[in-house]
């Protein structure tokens, strides 16, 4: 096989794998929601008028009298055409509902990721390197800070930030999504735990890398410690950090739900909570599928990132 | 004028409570090669690194006199040291696979020196890097410069590492075990490359555990032990007429044709090191106890072993020599029944050993045991030594195992209290003894030794080889001895098989093959081996 066909085969395999993950996610979620207590018709009626006639109309309109397997297959078929269905509660297309909430969540996730990565890098770079008395103390301090950041849940960080910077100092708005100022505290609340773990992993990686034999060679060329870290060690430290990206995507998705609630921000998290609460099945399904898509995309990107960082993995085995 | 002058250099690591170098003196002049020889822990590497201001974290360096390039290095700040590193002294370390940054292109590694010392402007660096690669004999330098270390062979990698040390044209090269991980022919090429630099006037400080490597290139030798220089002088004099007992012991420990049948771990006393004879071995059977008939093994489309046949008789040692990739280890795996041959047959004690179900093989597995290069890899890290050695003793009732374990440990020269310790806490030589004890536990007929002493210091290697010889004499065990070291193979083997590219090039009685080789390849291999007898005065060219 030539390299090109091998690569094409690899991409095709990955694509199929991704589709399988999506299908599994959709199916398991569907089954779980079927098994959950409560009646779909009740969910669709919500607080509306509840008469036998309306119930019958709803059953007819949504096709709820069909066997479950048929409903499931019908759902899959519509999914294939990109139709996510209609929200029971909002009486709007689920796609539309998601699309309206996505930018806010994406902004939060990206801002939080950037905050986390920047903080982690800054801490790791400042504390890694030749041991001096000052660095040792700084390292002990950041070590403690990281431990706190990792062990305190995002909602608590969010509440503390709110009470200090919004209520006491009044620097940032308390709630809502109005411009950059309202993004700062939520991004910090979500980014700090990320920075905690990532910072630890990066620093450990840097410390290991500067002890490796190649680091001695690099030093023997007369380069500065800073150049050693920037040109050599950082790349080695990135490898374990890249592995964490999957975990950290999960943290951002899960954390977004809570942080959006704490800060009263619109977003996928808010929608998901509402939908689960009111058994709005199409929306719940869509949120689950959305997470699955994000995971598939992220894990593919992670695999690519490995190849970029480590040339030893590029050789096709 | 000497480039480096050091008097009473002391390097300590107070936090670890280690005094690595305890007062040594050293001078290196232009066009001169000075070698520091010693075993692990002698302080030779720390000395070398101290000369470029990189003794290691937490080190304290003091000296009565410490001059680098005529300047007082005791007053050097970090900036001065950085100018010395790469600019005044190029450092070449062992094993370029880990000594070059595995994530960066070879050309970038060389260009880093060019940039740091401002040798050539940015635009010219890639071209200069390729030129440097060409100058150390790397073919297709432009292509190689764009490759990563793992894409190059061991020899090319080491050349690339040397090219990066030479990039700023330093007057001094410090080479710390520059050929240790290399095959003999590649080692010879790398040594020739260093010798050529020396001939052009570059000073060379060479650190090695291998007296023979040093013999071919060094003008002066310093023998180090426990942080002090026990002996120094012109290479020819030190090797031919050593003045210190430690040097004598070291020299006596080097296995060669001349050392056959004698103990390598000689006790030097009263000015001479006497090798005592080993116990004679039992008469051998005529029937082969292990035989391989036209074995073939492939990996994908690559043929690893091609039509290899060999026979091992009782009490006999068959050596297998060859360079890396020659198929030695694959043959070992075929003989051990760990790998099924694609064609051909292995017979053990007259019975079929290959091509039979594992169920039938299991019964005879105890008859053939492996001793590998790095025993730590084959030990369960959670097991104590006692448990490791007891592991094969399943046939024995539980209460008798403990006795057998201490008996085995005693045989390999280990104290009984080692049984309670973990292999990690042992030295390399002790670990190899544990591996031998474990291999002996099921009373095997055959020991397959795959580079058993390659990771050990020469004096420890001597002890392990002596131990194997004693066991063989007492038990009549057969040995298959695989090594890249021709001296070791000549010392231990009765017959030898020379392999190349998966094929047997030549085989026969070890003296015949090594003294009167029929094949060119064997001749090349033997010619590449550095020997103690060859000093710079006597090398042609």
Coordinates of N, CA and C in Angstrom, one line a residue, chain A residues 130-131 211 213-214 216-224 231-232 235-236 239 309-312 314-315, chain B residues 49 54 78 82 85-86 91 93 98-104 109 112-113 116-117 148 150-151 161 164:
Chain A
X130 N 16.1 26.0 36.7 CA 17.1 25.8 37.7 C 16.5 26.2 39.1
X131 N 16.9 25.4 40.1 CA 16.3 25.6 41.4 C 17.0 26.8 42.1
X211 N 15.8 17.2 32.6 CA 16.7 16.2 33.2 C 17.2 15.2 32.2
X213 N 18.8 13.3 28.8 CA 20.2 13.5 28.3 C 20.2 14.6 27.2
X214 N 19.2 14.7 26.3 CA 19.2 15.6 25.3 C 19.3 17.1 25.8
X216 N 21.0 17.9 28.4 CA 22.4 18.2 28.7 C 23.2 18.6 27.5
X217 N 22.9 17.8 26.4 CA 23.5 18.2 25.1 C 23.1 19.6 24.7
X218 N 21.8 20.0 24.9 CA 21.4 21.3 24.5 C 22.1 22.4 25.3
X219 N 22.2 22.1 26.6 CA 22.9 23.1 27.5 C 24.4 23.2 27.1
X220 N 24.9 22.1 26.7 CA 26.4 22.1 26.3 C 26.6 22.9 25.1
X221 N 25.5 23.3 24.4 CA 25.7 24.2 23.2 C 25.8 25.6 23.6
X222 N 25.6 25.9 24.9 CA 25.6 27.3 25.3 C 24.3 28.0 25.3
X223 N 23.2 27.3 25.2 CA 21.9 28.0 25.1 C 21.5 28.4 26.5
X224 N 20.6 29.4 26.7 CA 20.1 29.8 28.0 C 19.1 28.8 28.5
X231 N 12.6 25.9 23.4 CA 12.8 25.2 22.2 C 12.8 23.7 22.4
X232 N 13.1 23.2 23.5 CA 13.2 21.7 23.7 C 12.1 21.2 24.7
X235 N 8.0 21.3 24.3 CA 7.4 20.3 23.4 C 7.2 18.9 24.0
X236 N 8.2 18.6 24.8 CA 8.1 17.3 25.5 C 7.0 17.3 26.5
X239 N 3.3 16.7 25.4 CA 2.8 15.4 25.0 C 1.8 14.9 26.1
X309 N 3.2 17.1 17.3 CA 4.2 17.3 18.4 C 5.3 16.2 18.3
X310 N 5.0 15.0 18.1 CA 6.0 13.9 18.1 C 6.2 13.2 16.8
X311 N 7.3 13.5 16.2 CA 7.6 12.9 14.8 C 7.8 11.4 14.9
X312 N 8.1 10.9 16.1 CA 8.3 9.4 16.1 C 7.0 8.7 15.9
X314 N 4.8 9.6 13.6 CA 4.4 9.7 12.3 C 4.6 8.5 11.4
X315 N 5.7 7.8 11.8 CA 5.9 6.6 11.0 C 4.7 5.6 11.0
Chain B
X49 N 31.9 17.0 32.7 CA 30.8 18.0 32.7 C 31.2 19.3 33.5
X54 N 28.8 22.3 33.8 CA 27.5 21.6 33.9 C 27.7 20.3 34.8
X78 N 27.4 32.6 34.7 CA 26.6 31.8 33.7 C 26.9 32.2 32.3
X82 N 28.3 29.9 29.2 CA 27.6 29.7 28.0 C 28.5 29.9 26.8
X85 N 30.6 26.8 26.4 CA 29.8 25.6 25.9 C 29.6 25.7 24.4
X86 N 30.0 24.8 23.7 CA 29.8 24.8 22.2 C 30.8 25.7 21.5
X91 N 30.6 19.2 23.4 CA 30.4 18.0 24.2 C 29.7 16.9 23.4
X93 N 28.0 13.2 23.8 CA 27.6 12.3 24.8 C 27.3 10.9 24.1
X98 N 19.1 9.4 22.5 CA 18.6 10.2 23.6 C 19.3 11.5 23.8
X99 N 20.5 11.6 23.2 CA 21.3 12.8 23.4 C 21.0 13.9 22.4
X100 N 20.3 13.5 21.4 CA 19.8 14.6 20.5 C 18.3 14.7 20.8
X101 N 17.7 15.9 20.7 CA 16.3 16.0 21.1 C 15.5 15.2 20.1
X102 N 14.7 14.2 20.5 CA 14.0 13.3 19.6 C 12.9 14.0 18.8
X103 N 12.5 15.2 19.3 CA 11.4 15.9 18.7 C 11.8 16.9 17.7
X104 N 13.1 17.0 17.5 CA 13.6 18.1 16.6 C 14.5 17.5 15.4
X109 N 19.1 20.9 15.2 CA 20.0 20.8 16.4 C 21.3 21.4 16.1
X112 N 21.2 25.1 16.0 CA 21.1 25.8 17.3 C 22.4 26.3 17.7
X113 N 23.5 25.5 17.5 CA 24.8 25.9 17.9 C 25.2 27.1 17.0
X116 N 23.4 30.1 18.4 CA 23.8 30.5 19.7 C 25.1 31.2 19.7
X117 N 26.0 30.7 18.9 CA 27.4 31.3 18.9 C 27.6 32.2 17.7
X148 N 14.6 13.2 11.5 CA 14.7 13.2 13.0 C 15.6 12.1 13.5
X150 N 15.4 9.5 15.2 CA 15.0 8.1 15.2 C 15.0 7.5 13.7
X151 N 15.1 8.4 12.8 CA 15.1 8.0 11.4 C 16.5 7.6 10.9
X161 N 25.5 14.0 16.0 CA 25.8 14.6 17.4 C 27.1 15.2 17.4
X164 N 27.1 18.5 15.6 CA 26.6 19.6 16.3 C 27.6 20.1 17.4

